Amino acid sequence: MIRGLYTAAAGMVTQQRRHDTATQNIANLNTTGYKQVDSVSHAFPEVMISAMSRGTTQAVGRINTGVFAEQSISQYLQGDLIESGKPVDFALSTDLQVQDPVTGDNIIFDGSGKSVTAQGEVIYRPQAFFTVQDNEGNNLYTRNGSFTIDATGQVLSAGGFKVLDANGNPLLLTDPQDNLKVDGQGNLLYPATGLPSGTRLGISVVNKPQELVRDGNGVFHADDLQAADIRYTNVNDNMQVHQGFLENSNVDPTLVTVDLNAAYRAYEANQKVIQFYDSSLQKAVNEVGRV
């Protein structure tokens, strides 16, 4: 009976975290560049149950000891592009491919940007991000291209981080922002001629986006740069920079609302199980114990 209490309590904690994840997605429904988070739940390891009688044991079977919310996974699906008309607003649209090392063909990803090989290996579609830098010199990655320019010409992200160029240096502008022109590959153009100036937006390709850690303020970081396999874009990448546009959140409001209600109902069901066990224990102590 006590085991049932623990199992139901674990279920309540899991559904609470699932509910929190859904409310986080709803709160960021209109946040530029926000990527939906999905909560992944797993069962605790099964244990073997044996019956003991007169010094001997006999296997009865296996029992599951509950569920727990193991991790939250970001979904890097492309969000809708919204035109803002501002010269310092940018959005990315990408279709980065990965070749199958056996066949040489492009790997086919599902709607979530994931592919599972015949051997069970999970491969994620590479993603592109604007590269920014915090005050400690750490590189961060964001899809929020709502930039501003301070009095010194420094380009800053929505979170106040320094926007980097393709050489890893802070991006500085000498001309007024209204004269800023950027082509589809992220190259800054001379206003008078329209030719590339030799400076390019620092857009990073993260070949293993599952290695990124969400920091808040619309940015991610990588604890292990080698594991994340991060590099700057090149001419062969199927990537487009859209000046005067912003990428909307990719949250699916219908799906998130359904998940929110499902988490609430599951939480309520586990709560009733605990109330039942509590009532049974109370009866065992107060009534059966008197007999």
PDB file of C-alpha atoms in Angstrom, residues 46-258:
ATOM      1  CA  GLU A  46      10.997  -2.164 -12.889  1.00  0.00           C
ATOM      2  CA  VAL A  47      11.735  -4.299  -9.838  1.00  0.00           C
ATOM      3  CA  MET A  48      11.272  -8.023  -9.282  1.00  0.00           C
ATOM      4  CA  ILE A  49       8.746  -9.062  -6.663  1.00  0.00           C
ATOM      5  CA  SER A  50       9.160 -12.362  -4.825  1.00  0.00           C
ATOM      6  CA  ALA A  51       6.965 -14.156  -2.297  1.00  0.00           C
ATOM      7  CA  MET A  52       8.717 -15.399   0.828  1.00  0.00           C
ATOM      8  CA  SER A  53       7.420 -18.427   2.706  1.00  0.00           C
ATOM      9  CA  ARG A  54       9.209 -20.605   5.274  1.00  0.00           C
ATOM     10  CA  GLY A  55      12.641 -19.472   4.222  1.00  0.00           C
ATOM     11  CA  THR A  56      12.053 -19.886   0.493  1.00  0.00           C
ATOM     12  CA  THR A  57      11.329 -17.292  -2.164  1.00  0.00           C
ATOM     13  CA  GLN A  58       9.273 -17.612  -5.299  1.00  0.00           C
ATOM     14  CA  ALA A  59       9.312 -15.081  -8.115  1.00  0.00           C
ATOM     15  CA  VAL A  60       5.940 -13.403  -8.561  1.00  0.00           C
ATOM     16  CA  GLY A  61       6.672 -10.941 -11.368  1.00  0.00           C
ATOM     17  CA  ARG A  62       7.735  -7.390 -12.055  1.00  0.00           C
ATOM     18  CA  ILE A  63       6.216  -4.143 -10.883  1.00  0.00           C
ATOM     19  CA  ASN A  64       6.768  -0.580 -12.005  1.00  0.00           C
ATOM     20  CA  THR A  65       7.585   1.946  -9.298  1.00  0.00           C
ATOM     21  CA  GLY A  66       6.233   5.097 -10.930  1.00  0.00           C
ATOM     22  CA  VAL A  67       7.109   7.770 -13.457  1.00  0.00           C
ATOM     23  CA  PHE A  68       9.295  10.861 -13.488  1.00  0.00           C
ATOM     24  CA  ALA A  69       9.823  13.868 -15.767  1.00  0.00           C
ATOM     25  CA  GLU A  70      13.320  13.156 -17.026  1.00  0.00           C
ATOM     26  CA  GLN A  71      13.988  16.161 -19.253  1.00  0.00           C
ATOM     27  CA  SER A  72      12.580  19.008 -21.303  1.00  0.00           C
ATOM     28  CA  ILE A  73      13.389  18.993 -25.012  1.00  0.00           C
ATOM     29  CA  SER A  74      13.267  22.085 -27.210  1.00  0.00           C
ATOM     30  CA  GLN A  75      11.550  21.775 -30.569  1.00  0.00           C
ATOM     31  CA  TYR A  76      13.538  23.757 -33.149  1.00  0.00           C
ATOM     32  CA  LEU A  77      10.843  23.853 -35.807  1.00  0.00           C
ATOM     33  CA  GLN A  78      10.749  26.913 -38.059  1.00  0.00           C
ATOM     34  CA  GLY A  79       8.442  29.652 -36.781  1.00  0.00           C
ATOM     35  CA  ASP A  80       6.395  31.922 -39.031  1.00  0.00           C
ATOM     36  CA  LEU A  81       8.197  34.996 -40.383  1.00  0.00           C
ATOM     37  CA  ILE A  82       6.527  38.306 -39.555  1.00  0.00           C
ATOM     38  CA  GLU A  83       7.476  41.458 -41.468  1.00  0.00           C
ATOM     39  CA  SER A  84       8.494  44.356 -39.223  1.00  0.00           C
ATOM     40  CA  GLY A  85      10.081  46.653 -41.794  1.00  0.00           C
ATOM     41  CA  LYS A  86      12.903  47.610 -39.415  1.00  0.00           C
ATOM     42  CA  PRO A  87      16.419  47.436 -40.909  1.00  0.00           C
ATOM     43  CA  VAL A  88      17.880  45.974 -37.695  1.00  0.00           C
ATOM     44  CA  ASP A  89      15.367  43.111 -37.497  1.00  0.00           C
ATOM     45  CA  PHE A  90      16.452  39.767 -38.919  1.00  0.00           C
ATOM     46  CA  ALA A  91      14.990  36.289 -39.244  1.00  0.00           C
ATOM     47  CA  LEU A  92      16.502  33.000 -40.339  1.00  0.00           C
ATOM     48  CA  SER A  93      14.951  30.318 -42.513  1.00  0.00           C
ATOM     49  CA  THR A  94      16.943  27.114 -42.879  1.00  0.00           C
ATOM     50  CA  ASP A  95      16.743  23.694 -44.460  1.00  0.00           C
ATOM     51  CA  LEU A  96      20.031  22.146 -43.357  1.00  0.00           C
ATOM     52  CA  GLN A  97      20.598  18.559 -44.396  1.00  0.00           C
ATOM     53  CA  VAL A  98      22.628  15.631 -43.109  1.00  0.00           C
ATOM     54  CA  GLN A  99      23.922  12.939 -45.443  1.00  0.00           C
ATOM     55  CA  ASP A 100      23.523   9.282 -44.594  1.00  0.00           C
ATOM     56  CA  PRO A 101      27.106   7.912 -44.363  1.00  0.00           C
ATOM     57  CA  VAL A 102      25.955   4.571 -45.809  1.00  0.00           C
ATOM     58  CA  THR A 103      23.814   5.614 -48.791  1.00  0.00           C
ATOM     59  CA  GLY A 104      25.048   9.171 -49.321  1.00  0.00           C
ATOM     60  CA  ASP A 105      21.448  10.395 -49.523  1.00  0.00           C
ATOM     61  CA  ASN A 106      19.993  13.128 -47.357  1.00  0.00           C
ATOM     62  CA  ILE A 107      18.473  11.811 -44.136  1.00  0.00           C
ATOM     63  CA  ILE A 108      14.705  12.270 -43.943  1.00  0.00           C
ATOM     64  CA  PHE A 109      13.620  14.004 -40.732  1.00  0.00           C
ATOM     65  CA  ASP A 110      10.151  13.890 -39.190  1.00  0.00           C
ATOM     66  CA  GLY A 111       8.069  16.920 -38.311  1.00  0.00           C
ATOM     67  CA  SER A 112      10.017  17.491 -35.096  1.00  0.00           C
ATOM     68  CA  GLY A 113      13.374  17.514 -36.915  1.00  0.00           C
ATOM     69  CA  LYS A 114      14.385  14.064 -35.718  1.00  0.00           C
ATOM     70  CA  SER A 115      15.330  10.827 -37.465  1.00  0.00           C
ATOM     71  CA  VAL A 116      15.901   7.366 -35.987  1.00  0.00           C
ATOM     72  CA  THR A 117      18.203   4.941 -37.786  1.00  0.00           C
ATOM     73  CA  ALA A 118      17.661   1.196 -38.076  1.00  0.00           C
ATOM     74  CA  GLN A 119      20.202   0.786 -35.256  1.00  0.00           C
ATOM     75  CA  GLY A 120      18.164   3.038 -32.969  1.00  0.00           C
ATOM     76  CA  GLU A 121      20.480   6.056 -33.227  1.00  0.00           C
ATOM     77  CA  VAL A 122      18.650   9.377 -32.984  1.00  0.00           C
ATOM     78  CA  ILE A 123      19.842  12.102 -35.395  1.00  0.00           C
ATOM     79  CA  TYR A 124      18.618  15.693 -35.176  1.00  0.00           C
ATOM     80  CA  ARG A 125      18.428  18.216 -37.985  1.00  0.00           C
ATOM     81  CA  PRO A 126      21.144  20.913 -37.678  1.00  0.00           C
ATOM     82  CA  GLN A 127      19.891  24.381 -36.770  1.00  0.00           C
ATOM     83  CA  ALA A 128      21.203  27.907 -37.382  1.00  0.00           C
ATOM     84  CA  PHE A 129      21.340  30.660 -34.760  1.00  0.00           C
ATOM     85  CA  PHE A 130      22.507  34.231 -34.446  1.00  0.00           C
ATOM     86  CA  THR A 131      25.681  34.289 -32.364  1.00  0.00           C
ATOM     87  CA  VAL A 132      25.837  36.701 -29.431  1.00  0.00           C
ATOM     88  CA  GLN A 133      28.243  37.194 -26.554  1.00  0.00           C
ATOM     89  CA  ASP A 134      27.678  37.998 -22.881  1.00  0.00           C
ATOM     90  CA  ASN A 135      29.814  40.254 -20.692  1.00  0.00           C
ATOM     91  CA  GLU A 136      32.015  37.302 -19.658  1.00  0.00           C
ATOM     92  CA  GLY A 137      32.919  36.546 -23.280  1.00  0.00           C
ATOM     93  CA  ASN A 138      30.762  33.421 -23.532  1.00  0.00           C
ATOM     94  CA  ASN A 139      29.121  32.722 -26.883  1.00  0.00           C
ATOM     95  CA  LEU A 140      25.368  32.281 -26.810  1.00  0.00           C
ATOM     96  CA  TYR A 141      22.899  31.373 -29.552  1.00  0.00           C
ATOM     97  CA  THR A 142      19.490  32.841 -30.323  1.00  0.00           C
ATOM     98  CA  ARG A 143      16.789  32.938 -33.008  1.00  0.00           C
ATOM     99  CA  ASN A 144      15.536  36.322 -31.814  1.00  0.00           C
ATOM    100  CA  GLY A 145      16.851  38.728 -34.435  1.00  0.00           C
ATOM    101  CA  SER A 146      15.323  41.867 -32.929  1.00  0.00           C
ATOM    102  CA  PHE A 147      18.544  43.888 -32.694  1.00  0.00           C
ATOM    103  CA  THR A 148      19.294  47.438 -31.603  1.00  0.00           C
ATOM    104  CA  ILE A 149      22.282  49.755 -32.071  1.00  0.00           C
ATOM    105  CA  ASP A 150      23.716  51.738 -29.173  1.00  0.00           C
ATOM    106  CA  ALA A 151      25.397  55.157 -29.303  1.00  0.00           C
ATOM    107  CA  THR A 152      28.798  53.625 -30.121  1.00  0.00           C
ATOM    108  CA  GLY A 153      27.483  51.630 -33.094  1.00  0.00           C
ATOM    109  CA  GLN A 154      27.513  48.344 -31.189  1.00  0.00           C
ATOM    110  CA  VAL A 155      24.796  45.934 -32.367  1.00  0.00           C
ATOM    111  CA  LEU A 156      22.963  44.395 -29.405  1.00  0.00           C
ATOM    112  CA  SER A 157      20.456  41.572 -29.138  1.00  0.00           C
ATOM    113  CA  ALA A 158      17.055  41.860 -27.454  1.00  0.00           C
ATOM    114  CA  GLY A 159      18.676  40.589 -24.242  1.00  0.00           C
ATOM    115  CA  GLY A 160      21.446  43.194 -24.366  1.00  0.00           C
ATOM    116  CA  PHE A 161      24.131  40.775 -25.594  1.00  0.00           C
ATOM    117  CA  LYS A 162      26.736  41.757 -28.187  1.00  0.00           C
ATOM    118  CA  VAL A 163      25.948  40.481 -31.683  1.00  0.00           C
ATOM    119  CA  LEU A 164      29.010  38.871 -33.292  1.00  0.00           C
ATOM    120  CA  ASP A 165      30.220  38.823 -36.878  1.00  0.00           C
ATOM    121  CA  ALA A 166      31.436  35.734 -38.741  1.00  0.00           C
ATOM    122  CA  ASN A 167      34.932  36.225 -37.280  1.00  0.00           C
ATOM    123  CA  GLY A 168      33.683  36.081 -33.711  1.00  0.00           C
ATOM    124  CA  ASN A 169      34.113  39.814 -33.108  1.00  0.00           C
ATOM    125  CA  PRO A 170      31.446  42.246 -31.844  1.00  0.00           C
ATOM    126  CA  LEU A 171      29.587  43.780 -34.773  1.00  0.00           C
ATOM    127  CA  LEU A 172      30.098  47.548 -35.060  1.00  0.00           C
ATOM    128  CA  LEU A 173      28.331  49.858 -37.503  1.00  0.00           C
ATOM    129  CA  THR A 174      29.685  53.203 -38.695  1.00  0.00           C
ATOM    130  CA  ASP A 175      26.736  54.226 -40.886  1.00  0.00           C
ATOM    131  CA  PRO A 176      23.213  55.121 -39.685  1.00  0.00           C
ATOM    132  CA  GLN A 177      21.006  52.084 -39.138  1.00  0.00           C
ATOM    133  CA  ASP A 178      18.634  53.214 -41.889  1.00  0.00           C
ATOM    134  CA  ASN A 179      21.480  52.606 -44.361  1.00  0.00           C
ATOM    135  CA  LEU A 180      22.048  49.059 -43.130  1.00  0.00           C
ATOM    136  CA  LYS A 181      21.679  46.523 -45.944  1.00  0.00           C
ATOM    137  CA  VAL A 182      22.192  42.775 -45.524  1.00  0.00           C
ATOM    138  CA  ASP A 183      21.852  40.150 -48.247  1.00  0.00           C
ATOM    139  CA  GLY A 184      20.405  36.649 -47.944  1.00  0.00           C
ATOM    140  CA  GLN A 185      23.711  35.146 -46.817  1.00  0.00           C
ATOM    141  CA  GLY A 186      24.139  37.642 -44.002  1.00  0.00           C
ATOM    142  CA  ASN A 187      26.720  39.824 -45.783  1.00  0.00           C
ATOM    143  CA  LEU A 188      26.636  43.515 -44.882  1.00  0.00           C
ATOM    144  CA  LEU A 189      26.507  45.635 -48.046  1.00  0.00           C
ATOM    145  CA  TYR A 190      27.881  49.060 -48.850  1.00  0.00           C
ATOM    146  CA  PRO A 191      24.866  51.413 -49.024  1.00  0.00           C
ATOM    147  CA  ALA A 192      26.104  53.230 -52.133  1.00  0.00           C
ATOM    148  CA  THR A 193      27.110  50.276 -54.300  1.00  0.00           C
ATOM    149  CA  GLY A 194      25.239  47.334 -52.801  1.00  0.00           C
ATOM    150  CA  LEU A 195      28.445  45.282 -52.852  1.00  0.00           C
ATOM    151  CA  PRO A 196      29.568  43.107 -49.912  1.00  0.00           C
ATOM    152  CA  SER A 197      31.608  45.053 -47.355  1.00  0.00           C
ATOM    153  CA  GLY A 198      33.538  41.995 -46.162  1.00  0.00           C
ATOM    154  CA  THR A 199      31.612  41.780 -42.889  1.00  0.00           C
ATOM    155  CA  ARG A 200      29.050  39.071 -42.323  1.00  0.00           C
ATOM    156  CA  LEU A 201      26.579  38.355 -39.536  1.00  0.00           C
ATOM    157  CA  GLY A 202      27.848  35.676 -37.180  1.00  0.00           C
ATOM    158  CA  ILE A 203      25.378  32.875 -37.863  1.00  0.00           C
ATOM    159  CA  SER A 204      26.302  29.570 -36.260  1.00  0.00           C
ATOM    160  CA  VAL A 205      25.228  26.116 -37.371  1.00  0.00           C
ATOM    161  CA  VAL A 206      24.681  23.750 -34.446  1.00  0.00           C
ATOM    162  CA  ASN A 207      24.907  20.261 -35.925  1.00  0.00           C
ATOM    163  CA  LYS A 208      23.644  18.652 -32.710  1.00  0.00           C
ATOM    164  CA  PRO A 209      21.065  21.077 -31.292  1.00  0.00           C
ATOM    165  CA  GLN A 210      20.042  18.555 -28.619  1.00  0.00           C
ATOM    166  CA  GLU A 211      23.279  19.522 -26.839  1.00  0.00           C
ATOM    167  CA  LEU A 212      22.124  23.126 -26.340  1.00  0.00           C
ATOM    168  CA  VAL A 213      20.977  24.312 -22.915  1.00  0.00           C
ATOM    169  CA  ARG A 214      18.244  26.934 -22.596  1.00  0.00           C
ATOM    170  CA  ASP A 215      19.363  29.974 -20.570  1.00  0.00           C
ATOM    171  CA  GLY A 216      16.313  32.214 -20.689  1.00  0.00           C
ATOM    172  CA  ASN A 217      16.089  35.578 -22.465  1.00  0.00           C
ATOM    173  CA  GLY A 218      15.730  33.619 -25.700  1.00  0.00           C
ATOM    174  CA  VAL A 219      19.330  32.340 -25.724  1.00  0.00           C
ATOM    175  CA  PHE A 220      21.017  28.954 -25.534  1.00  0.00           C
ATOM    176  CA  HIS A 221      24.536  27.867 -24.634  1.00  0.00           C
ATOM    177  CA  ALA A 222      26.538  24.689 -25.155  1.00  0.00           C
ATOM    178  CA  ASP A 223      28.313  23.094 -22.196  1.00  0.00           C
ATOM    179  CA  ASP A 224      30.411  21.037 -24.611  1.00  0.00           C
ATOM    180  CA  LEU A 225      31.182  22.875 -27.851  1.00  0.00           C
ATOM    181  CA  GLN A 226      32.784  19.792 -29.380  1.00  0.00           C
ATOM    182  CA  ALA A 227      29.766  17.605 -28.641  1.00  0.00           C
ATOM    183  CA  ALA A 228      27.401  20.249 -30.058  1.00  0.00           C
ATOM    184  CA  ASP A 229      29.609  20.513 -33.186  1.00  0.00           C
ATOM    185  CA  ILE A 230      29.169  24.260 -33.738  1.00  0.00           C
ATOM    186  CA  ARG A 231      30.556  26.176 -36.702  1.00  0.00           C
ATOM    187  CA  TYR A 232      29.834  29.341 -38.661  1.00  0.00           C
ATOM    188  CA  THR A 233      27.768  29.068 -41.836  1.00  0.00           C
ATOM    189  CA  ASN A 234      29.305  28.771 -45.300  1.00  0.00           C
ATOM    190  CA  VAL A 235      28.040  29.225 -48.860  1.00  0.00           C
ATOM    191  CA  ASN A 236      26.964  25.571 -49.078  1.00  0.00           C
ATOM    192  CA  ASP A 237      24.447  25.846 -46.243  1.00  0.00           C
ATOM    193  CA  ASN A 238      20.805  26.068 -47.254  1.00  0.00           C
ATOM    194  CA  MET A 239      20.127  29.132 -45.129  1.00  0.00           C
ATOM    195  CA  GLN A 240      18.505  32.490 -45.781  1.00  0.00           C
ATOM    196  CA  VAL A 241      18.691  35.753 -43.832  1.00  0.00           C
ATOM    197  CA  HIS A 242      15.569  37.937 -44.050  1.00  0.00           C
ATOM    198  CA  GLN A 243      16.134  41.607 -43.216  1.00  0.00           C
ATOM    199  CA  GLY A 244      13.109  43.460 -41.913  1.00  0.00           C
ATOM    200  CA  PHE A 245      11.490  40.257 -40.619  1.00  0.00           C
ATOM    201  CA  LEU A 246      11.239  38.485 -37.261  1.00  0.00           C
ATOM    202  CA  GLU A 247      10.639  34.812 -36.547  1.00  0.00           C
ATOM    203  CA  ASN A 248       7.536  34.208 -34.482  1.00  0.00           C
ATOM    204  CA  SER A 249       7.289  31.624 -31.711  1.00  0.00           C
ATOM    205  CA  ASN A 250       6.790  28.058 -32.975  1.00  0.00           C
ATOM    206  CA  VAL A 251       4.399  27.139 -30.141  1.00  0.00           C
ATOM    207  CA  ASP A 252       1.299  25.274 -31.304  1.00  0.00           C
ATOM    208  CA  PRO A 253      -1.441  26.769 -29.069  1.00  0.00           C
ATOM    209  CA  THR A 254      -3.906  23.952 -29.718  1.00  0.00           C
ATOM    210  CA  LEU A 255      -1.417  21.208 -28.875  1.00  0.00           C
ATOM    211  CA  VAL A 256      -0.163  23.020 -25.782  1.00  0.00           C
ATOM    212  CA  THR A 257      -3.696  23.632 -24.491  1.00  0.00           C
ATOM    213  CA  VAL A 258      -4.559  19.947 -24.894  1.00  0.00           C
TER     214      VAL A 258
END
